[in-house]
Short mmCIF file of C-alpha atoms in Angstrom, two decimals:
data_model
loop_
_atom_site.label_atom_id
_atom_site.label_comp_id
_atom_site.label_asym_id
_atom_site.label_seq_id
_atom_site.Cartn_x
_atom_site.Cartn_y
_atom_site.Cartn_z
CA MET A 1 15.69 -14.16 7.67
CA GLY A 2 17.24 -12.27 10.49
CA ILE A 3 20.53 -12.73 11.84
CA PHE A 4 19.08 -14.90 15.12
CA ASP A 5 17.19 -17.38 13.03
CA PHE A 6 19.93 -18.03 10.82
CA ILE A 7 22.08 -18.82 13.26
CA LYS A 8 19.40 -21.12 15.00
CA GLY A 9 18.70 -22.69 11.73
CA LYS A 10 22.09 -23.74 11.02
CA LEU A 11 22.26 -24.81 14.62
CA SER A 12 19.37 -27.20 14.21
CA ARG A 13 20.87 -28.37 10.79
CA GLN A 14 24.18 -29.36 12.18
CA LYS A 15 23.01 -30.98 15.44
CA GLU A 16 20.34 -33.15 13.60
CA GLU A 17 23.33 -34.28 11.63
CA GLU A 18 25.06 -35.00 14.75
CA SER A 19 22.18 -36.75 16.35
CA ARG A 20 22.27 -34.60 19.13
CA ASN A 21 18.45 -34.04 19.05
CA VAL A 22 18.54 -30.32 19.15
CA LYS A 23 15.51 -29.00 17.66
CA VAL A 24 14.66 -25.91 16.23
CA SER A 25 11.06 -25.14 15.00
CA ILE A 26 10.73 -21.93 13.02
CA ARG A 27 7.07 -21.57 11.68
CA SER A 28 5.15 -18.85 10.86
CA LYS A 29 1.85 -18.37 12.65
CA SER A 30 -0.05 -17.46 9.55
CA THR A 31 1.66 -18.40 6.34
CA ILE A 32 3.64 -21.73 5.17
CA ASN A 33 5.30 -20.98 1.83
CA ASN A 34 3.55 -17.47 1.33
CA GLU A 35 0.16 -19.18 1.54
CA ILE A 36 -2.30 -18.42 4.28
CA ILE A 37 -3.27 -21.26 6.71
CA GLU A 38 -7.02 -21.01 6.89
CA ASP A 39 -7.46 -22.81 10.26
CA GLU A 40 -5.40 -20.31 11.85
CA ILE A 41 -7.29 -17.14 11.17
CA ILE A 42 -9.91 -16.34 13.73
CA PRO A 43 -12.96 -14.96 12.19
CA VAL A 44 -14.01 -11.52 13.55
CA GLU A 45 -17.17 -12.83 14.74
CA GLU A 46 -15.52 -15.16 17.28
CA ARG A 47 -13.14 -12.26 18.59
CA LEU A 48 -16.43 -10.28 19.21
CA LYS A 49 -17.76 -12.70 21.76
CA TYR A 50 -15.25 -11.65 23.95
CA MET A 51 -15.40 -8.05 23.72
CA LYS A 52 -17.91 -5.20 24.13
CA PRO A 53 -18.22 -2.55 21.70
CA GLY A 54 -16.89 1.30 22.57
CA ASP A 55 -18.09 4.54 21.09
CA GLN A 56 -20.90 4.73 18.83
CA GLY A 57 -21.52 0.89 19.44
CA LEU A 58 -18.36 0.35 17.24
CA TYR A 59 -15.56 -2.47 17.55
CA PRO A 60 -12.04 -2.10 16.68
CA HIS A 61 -12.45 -3.51 13.19
CA GLU A 62 -15.28 -1.33 12.37
CA ILE A 63 -13.23 1.61 13.16
CA LEU A 64 -10.33 0.45 10.98
CA VAL A 65 -12.58 0.10 8.12
CA LEU A 66 -13.88 3.69 9.04
CA SER A 67 -10.47 4.84 8.94
CA TYR A 68 -10.08 3.33 5.09
CA ALA A 69 -13.38 4.21 4.02
CA PRO A 70 -12.38 7.32 1.75
CA THR A 71 -10.29 4.83 -0.34
CA PHE A 72 -13.34 2.45 -1.07
CA TYR A 73 -15.71 2.83 -3.88
CA THR A 74 -19.71 2.83 -2.88
CA ASP A 75 -20.52 0.77 -5.53
CA GLY A 76 -19.10 -2.48 -4.02
CA ASN A 77 -16.61 -3.08 -6.50
CA ASN A 78 -13.66 -2.81 -4.32
CA SER A 79 -10.17 -4.95 -4.30
CA PHE A 80 -9.94 -5.23 -0.65
CA GLN A 81 -6.34 -5.87 0.86
CA GLY A 82 -5.50 -9.22 1.88
CA PHE A 83 -5.19 -8.16 5.49
CA TRP A 84 -8.95 -7.56 6.40
CA TRP A 85 -9.03 -11.55 6.26
CA TYR A 86 -5.59 -13.07 7.39
CA GLN A 87 -4.83 -10.34 10.03
CA TYR A 88 -8.74 -9.33 10.96
CA GLY A 89 -10.77 -12.45 10.01
CA ILE A 90 -13.32 -10.10 8.06
CA LYS A 91 -14.73 -11.82 5.26
CA ASP A 92 -16.87 -9.28 3.97
CA VAL A 93 -15.81 -5.35 4.29
CA ASN A 94 -18.59 -4.33 2.07
CA LYS A 95 -20.87 -5.34 4.82
CA VAL A 96 -18.91 -3.22 7.14
CA LEU A 97 -18.93 -0.47 5.10
CA ASP A 98 -22.88 -0.92 4.64
CA SER A 99 -23.31 -0.66 8.60
CA LEU A 100 -21.05 2.34 8.91
CA LEU A 101 -23.15 4.33 6.05
CA ASP A 102 -26.46 3.03 7.99
CA ARG A 103 -25.00 4.76 11.17
CA LYS A 104 -24.32 7.83 9.48
CA LEU A 105 -20.46 7.76 10.02
CA ILE A 106 -19.67 7.64 6.43
CA ARG A 107 -21.30 9.05 3.42
CA VAL A 108 -21.30 8.94 -0.69
CA GLY A 109 -18.56 11.29 -1.35
CA SER A 110 -19.00 14.61 -3.24
CA ILE A 111 -18.08 15.35 -6.81
CA GLU A 112 -15.26 17.46 -5.46
CA SER A 113 -13.80 14.11 -3.59
CA ALA A 114 -14.28 12.40 -6.76
CA MET A 115 -12.30 14.82 -8.88
CA TRP A 116 -9.62 14.78 -6.34
CA LYS A 117 -9.27 11.19 -6.84
CA SER A 118 -9.05 11.57 -10.44
CA THR A 119 -5.68 12.19 -12.09
CA VAL A 120 -4.70 15.95 -13.78
CA ALA A 121 -4.54 14.17 -17.15
CA GLU A 122 -7.98 12.99 -16.67
CA LEU A 123 -9.24 16.47 -15.39
CA LYS A 124 -7.46 18.32 -18.41
CA ASP A 125 -9.19 16.07 -20.56
CA ILE A 126 -12.58 16.82 -19.27
CA LEU A 127 -12.01 20.51 -19.39
CA ARG A 128 -10.64 20.11 -23.17
CA GLU A 129 -13.65 18.35 -24.05
CA ASN A 130 -15.74 21.43 -22.49
CA ASP A 131 -13.52 23.84 -23.98
CA HIS A 132 -12.23 25.29 -21.08
CA LYS A 133 -8.35 26.17 -20.30
CA VAL A 134 -6.58 23.09 -18.86
CA SER A 135 -3.59 25.05 -17.51
CA GLY A 136 -2.84 25.09 -13.68
CA LYS A 137 -2.45 22.66 -10.89
CA LYS A 138 -4.76 20.01 -9.80
CA GLU A 139 -6.62 22.30 -7.18
CA VAL A 140 -6.97 24.97 -9.91
CA LEU A 141 -8.49 22.57 -12.82
CA ILE A 142 -10.75 21.25 -10.04
CA LYS A 143 -11.87 24.84 -9.03
CA ARG A 144 -12.35 25.38 -12.84
CA LEU A 145 -14.52 22.32 -13.37
CA SER A 146 -16.59 23.00 -10.32
CA ASP A 147 -17.10 26.69 -11.22
CA GLU A 148 -17.71 26.39 -15.24
CA VAL A 149 -19.17 23.06 -15.97
CA ASP A 150 -22.82 22.20 -14.93
CA GLU A 151 -23.43 20.11 -11.96
CA GLU A 152 -25.74 17.68 -13.78
CA LYS A 153 -22.79 17.33 -16.23
CA LEU A 154 -20.23 16.66 -13.59
CA ASN A 155 -22.39 14.08 -11.89
CA GLY A 156 -22.68 12.11 -15.51
CA ILE A 157 -18.94 12.27 -15.66
CA PHE A 158 -17.80 11.46 -12.30
CA THR A 159 -20.13 8.65 -11.51
CA ARG A 160 -18.05 6.58 -9.47
CA ARG A 161 -17.81 7.89 -5.89
CA THR A 162 -15.87 6.97 -3.03
CA TYR A 163 -17.04 7.09 0.56
CA GLU A 164 -16.16 9.93 3.07
CA THR A 165 -16.52 10.25 6.75
CA THR A 166 -19.05 12.60 8.55
CA ASP A 167 -18.36 14.78 11.16
CA LEU A 168 -19.56 11.98 13.55
CA GLY A 169 -17.19 9.71 11.63
CA GLU A 170 -14.14 11.91 11.99
CA GLU A 171 -15.02 12.53 16.13
CA VAL A 172 -14.96 8.63 16.54
CA LEU A 173 -11.49 8.55 14.70
CA LYS A 174 -10.28 11.28 16.51
CA GLY A 175 -11.29 9.30 19.61
CA ASN A 176 -9.75 6.02 18.50
CA GLU A 177 -6.40 7.18 16.98
CA HIS A 178 -4.86 4.18 18.48
CA ILE A 179 -6.14 1.73 16.26
CA PRO A 180 -5.12 3.20 12.82
CA TYR A 181 -1.57 3.64 14.32
CA ILE A 182 -1.19 -0.04 15.77
CA HIS A 183 -2.43 -1.29 12.20
CA ARG A 184 0.18 0.98 10.32
CA LYS A 185 3.24 0.54 12.77
CA GLY A 186 2.82 -2.46 14.50
CA ALA A 187 4.48 -3.02 18.22
CA GLU A 188 5.35 -6.69 19.08
CA ASP A 189 2.51 -8.71 18.85
CA LEU A 190 -0.10 -6.07 19.69
CA ASP A 191 -2.82 -5.79 17.29
CA ILE A 192 -6.11 -3.46 17.15
CA PHE A 193 -7.99 -5.63 19.51
CA SER A 194 -5.42 -6.14 21.98
CA LEU A 195 -4.11 -2.55 22.07
CA ASN A 196 -7.88 -1.43 22.36
CA GLU A 197 -8.34 -3.64 25.40
CA LEU A 198 -5.02 -2.03 27.10
CA VAL A 199 -6.49 1.03 26.51
CA LYS A 200 -9.61 0.66 27.82
CA LYS A 201 -7.87 -0.17 31.13
CA GLN A 202 -5.59 2.70 31.46
CA LYS A 203 -6.15 5.45 34.11
CA PRO A 204 -7.39 8.72 33.24
CA GLY A 205 -5.05 11.10 31.69
CA TYR A 206 -2.79 8.36 30.18
CA SER A 207 -2.58 8.12 26.38
CA TYR A 208 -2.48 5.06 23.94
CA ARG A 209 1.13 5.52 23.42
CA ASP A 210 1.81 5.16 27.38
CA ALA A 211 0.01 1.98 27.02
CA ILE A 212 2.18 0.72 23.85
CA TRP A 213 5.40 1.90 25.81
CA GLY A 214 4.32 -0.12 29.02
CA TYR A 215 3.71 -3.17 26.97
CA LEU A 216 6.86 -3.17 25.18
CA ASN A 217 8.65 -2.90 28.44
CA LYS A 218 7.15 -5.32 29.81
CA ARG A 219 7.58 -7.91 26.74
CA GLY A 220 11.26 -6.75 26.52
CA MET A 221 11.72 -7.91 30.13
CA GLU A 222 10.02 -11.22 29.36
CA HIS A 223 12.50 -11.64 26.28
CA ILE A 224 15.33 -11.34 28.21
CA SER A 225 14.43 -13.17 31.33
CA GLY A 226 14.01 -16.42 28.93
CA ASN A 227 17.49 -15.68 27.16
CA ASN A 228 15.60 -14.53 23.83
CA PHE A 229 18.10 -11.83 22.81
CA GLY A 230 17.08 -11.96 19.25
CA LEU A 231 13.47 -10.95 20.25
CA TYR A 232 14.81 -8.59 22.79
CA ARG A 233 16.83 -6.95 20.26
CA ASN A 234 13.71 -6.46 18.03
CA CYS A 235 11.75 -5.08 20.93
CA ARG A 236 14.11 -2.60 21.93
CA PHE A 237 14.72 -1.58 18.16
CA THR A 238 10.68 -1.02 18.10
CA MET A 239 11.23 1.16 21.12
CA SER A 240 13.69 3.23 19.30
CA GLU A 241 11.51 4.12 16.50
CA PHE A 242 8.55 4.56 18.82
CA VAL A 243 10.25 7.66 20.91
CA TYR A 244 11.94 8.84 17.69
CA GLU A 245 8.41 9.64 16.46
CA GLU A 246 7.94 11.73 19.49
CA ASN A 247 11.36 13.38 18.45
CA LYS A 248 13.12 12.24 21.37
CA LEU A 249 16.50 11.71 19.45
CA ASP A 250 18.47 10.80 22.39
CA ASN A 251 16.48 8.25 23.92
CA ALA A 252 15.80 6.79 20.33
CA PHE A 253 19.71 6.66 19.76
CA ALA A 254 20.26 5.31 23.26
CA LEU A 255 18.07 2.35 22.53
CA LEU A 256 19.68 2.43 18.62
CA VAL A 257 23.20 1.71 20.60
CA GLU A 258 21.65 -0.98 22.37
CA VAL A 259 20.36 -2.87 19.23
CA ILE A 260 23.95 -2.29 17.58
CA ARG A 261 25.55 -3.85 20.41
CA TYR A 262 23.28 -6.83 20.32
CA ASP A 263 23.74 -6.99 16.63
CA LEU A 264 27.55 -7.35 17.17
CA SER A 265 27.51 -9.48 20.23
CA GLY A 266 26.80 -12.86 18.79
CA LEU A 267 24.03 -13.41 20.90
CA SER A 268 20.76 -15.19 19.61
CA ASN A 269 17.52 -16.57 20.90
CA GLY A 270 18.26 -19.35 23.10
CA PHE A 271 22.18 -18.74 22.87
CA ASN A 272 24.15 -21.38 24.74
CA LEU A 273 27.81 -21.64 25.21
CA GLU A 274 27.88 -25.23 24.58
CA TYR A 275 27.11 -24.55 20.78
CA LEU A 276 29.89 -21.63 20.51
CA TYR A 277 31.95 -23.96 18.00
CA ILE A 278 28.74 -23.71 15.67
CA TYR A 279 27.74 -20.28 16.03
CA LYS A 280 31.72 -19.62 15.39
CA GLU A 281 31.40 -20.39 11.73
CA ASN A 282 29.02 -17.45 11.28
CA PHE A 283 31.25 -14.95 13.09
CA PHE A 284 34.43 -14.55 11.08
CA PRO A 285 35.67 -13.08 8.70
CA TYR A 286 33.94 -9.70 8.13
CA GLU A 287 33.28 -10.75 4.46
CA GLU A 288 31.28 -13.97 5.85
CA SER A 289 30.23 -12.71 8.90
CA ILE A 290 26.66 -12.24 9.57
CA ILE A 291 27.39 -10.51 12.94
CA ASN A 292 27.31 -7.03 11.54
CA MET A 293 25.10 -3.81 11.50
CA ALA A 294 21.93 -3.66 8.84
CA PRO A 295 22.36 -0.71 6.37
CA GLY A 296 18.96 0.41 7.95
CA ILE A 297 20.54 0.64 11.35
CA THR A 298 23.60 2.79 9.65
CA LYS A 299 21.24 4.98 7.95
CA ARG A 300 19.69 6.09 11.65
CA VAL A 301 22.77 6.65 12.95
CA VAL A 302 23.94 8.75 10.05
CA ASN A 303 20.73 10.66 10.61
CA TYR A 304 21.07 11.10 14.29
CA LYS A 305 24.33 12.43 13.46
CA LYS A 306 23.31 14.64 11.12
CA ALA A 307 20.26 15.87 13.27
CA LYS A 308 22.57 16.56 16.39
CA GLY A 309 25.43 18.31 14.29
CA LEU A 310 27.89 15.83 15.62
CA SER A 311 31.86 15.02 14.36
CA ASP A 312 33.09 11.52 14.36
CA GLU A 313 34.81 11.64 17.43
CA GLN A 314 31.62 13.00 19.06
CA LEU A 315 29.79 10.26 17.49
CA ARG A 316 31.90 7.67 18.66
CA GLY A 317 31.95 8.94 22.09
CA GLU A 318 28.06 8.85 22.62
CA ILE A 319 27.99 5.48 21.47
CA ILE A 320 30.58 4.39 24.05
CA LYS A 321 28.86 6.57 26.33
CA TYR A 322 25.38 4.46 25.86
CA GLY A 323 27.12 1.36 24.99
CA GLU A 324 28.78 1.20 28.37
CA LYS A 325 25.77 1.06 30.11
CA ILE A 326 24.61 -2.45 28.83
CA SER A 327 25.85 -5.64 30.07
CA PHE A 328 26.02 -8.98 28.18
CA PRO A 329 26.30 -12.35 29.00
CA PHE A 330 28.59 -12.90 25.70
CA SER A 331 30.01 -10.26 23.22
CA ILE A 332 32.29 -10.76 20.40
CA PHE A 333 33.18 -6.99 20.26
CA THR A 334 34.26 -4.73 23.09
CA VAL A 335 32.23 -1.24 23.58
CA ASP A 336 34.96 0.62 21.59
CA GLU A 337 35.06 -1.82 18.83
CA CYS A 338 31.44 -1.50 18.33
CA ALA A 339 32.06 2.20 18.13
CA ASP A 340 34.84 1.70 15.65
CA ILE A 341 32.49 -0.82 13.59
CA VAL A 342 29.50 1.73 13.14
CA LEU A 343 32.39 4.72 12.12
CA MET A 344 33.84 2.22 9.32
CA GLU A 345 30.33 0.80 7.98
CA ILE A 346 29.31 4.56 7.68
CA TYR A 347 32.36 5.02 5.64
CA GLU A 348 32.48 1.88 4.00
CA ASP A 349 36.18 1.04 5.41
CA LYS A 350 35.93 -2.55 4.33
CA ASP A 351 39.80 -2.89 4.99
CA GLY A 352 39.31 -1.59 8.62
CA LEU A 353 36.64 -3.74 9.36
CA ALA A 354 38.54 -6.85 8.12
CA LYS A 355 41.47 -5.99 10.29
CA LEU A 356 38.98 -5.35 13.38
CA TYR A 357 37.09 -8.84 12.80
CA ASN A 358 40.49 -10.96 12.50
CA LYS A 359 41.93 -9.04 15.81
CA ALA A 360 38.57 -9.85 17.36
CA GLU A 361 38.89 -13.51 15.96
CA LYS A 362 42.25 -14.02 17.62
CA ARG A 363 41.21 -12.84 20.64
CA PHE A 364 38.09 -15.16 20.51
CA ASN A 365 40.08 -18.25 19.49
CA LYS A 366 42.54 -17.78 22.58
CA GLN A 367 39.70 -17.03 25.30
CA TYR A 368 37.39 -19.98 24.12
CA LYS A 369 40.56 -22.29 23.15
CA PHE A 370 39.56 -22.90 19.66
#
């Protein structure tokens, strides 16, 4: 549970006890108690009623199956990941594989590909049984088997094959990189179907990453206009990770500083000063506060510091520089204090953090008359 959900959950419980009628509903769209809700899953056949196929007559889910094909066995005896059903509504992945096979987008894998999927120990056992040397790395062992063991015999040994993509299949994947990407990475509520529609509508010369970036900007503005500060924070974090993939370190760090400032602000989805007395219980002291930096965020700051070769003072200056560009309707800590907290978290200065949170609490109590 994230910081913002925690605050909202606690707010709901206390207001119910006080009969204030403050209702907070937190429900997963796909699971309750880790169980899939069948009636909320849209079968892929329903989705396709509103879509047109793309290259080679393929729909987004078929392209995703194509990208996974080399991990599946041709005998149909596969253990398919749960996401095929609960994310994409695909009941029968084997049926999709058969269709890709018929359209010559995949084929039965070669003996060599089957050997690559074997372990080094298995390859050595086969060589040993055939009175051949067992020294060398995997590629050496595979070449030795190919060169020195009869092909018919190898066919009898490596009977279970996986699929491999044909040249035509590779061409399709190259032209639809956005589908495996969004499946692996995710971005807000974009999925393989919705991103595919966005990409179709793009002007010539734009990449799928441009489509994702534009969508994230739009979603961020929607979150902030609705006072959903937690959702906005998460969106900005996604954007930071996105540009980091492009090696735009400064842009990624500027967005990360914004995330840090939100994490240390005390703002949450639907934040309301009327309930400040409830929020406060989770702000102080440091040892009990949920208003702090997540370890993953601290790690990213350290990586940026190393990549740029910054001293502690230079890092502090960068945080203040980017942090001062952001305005907040409410914040527990000043920009300078946020920079200090970052450095204290990096060096695990618990005493310093405790003192800083104590200072902020005194200022908070005075300002809001607690």
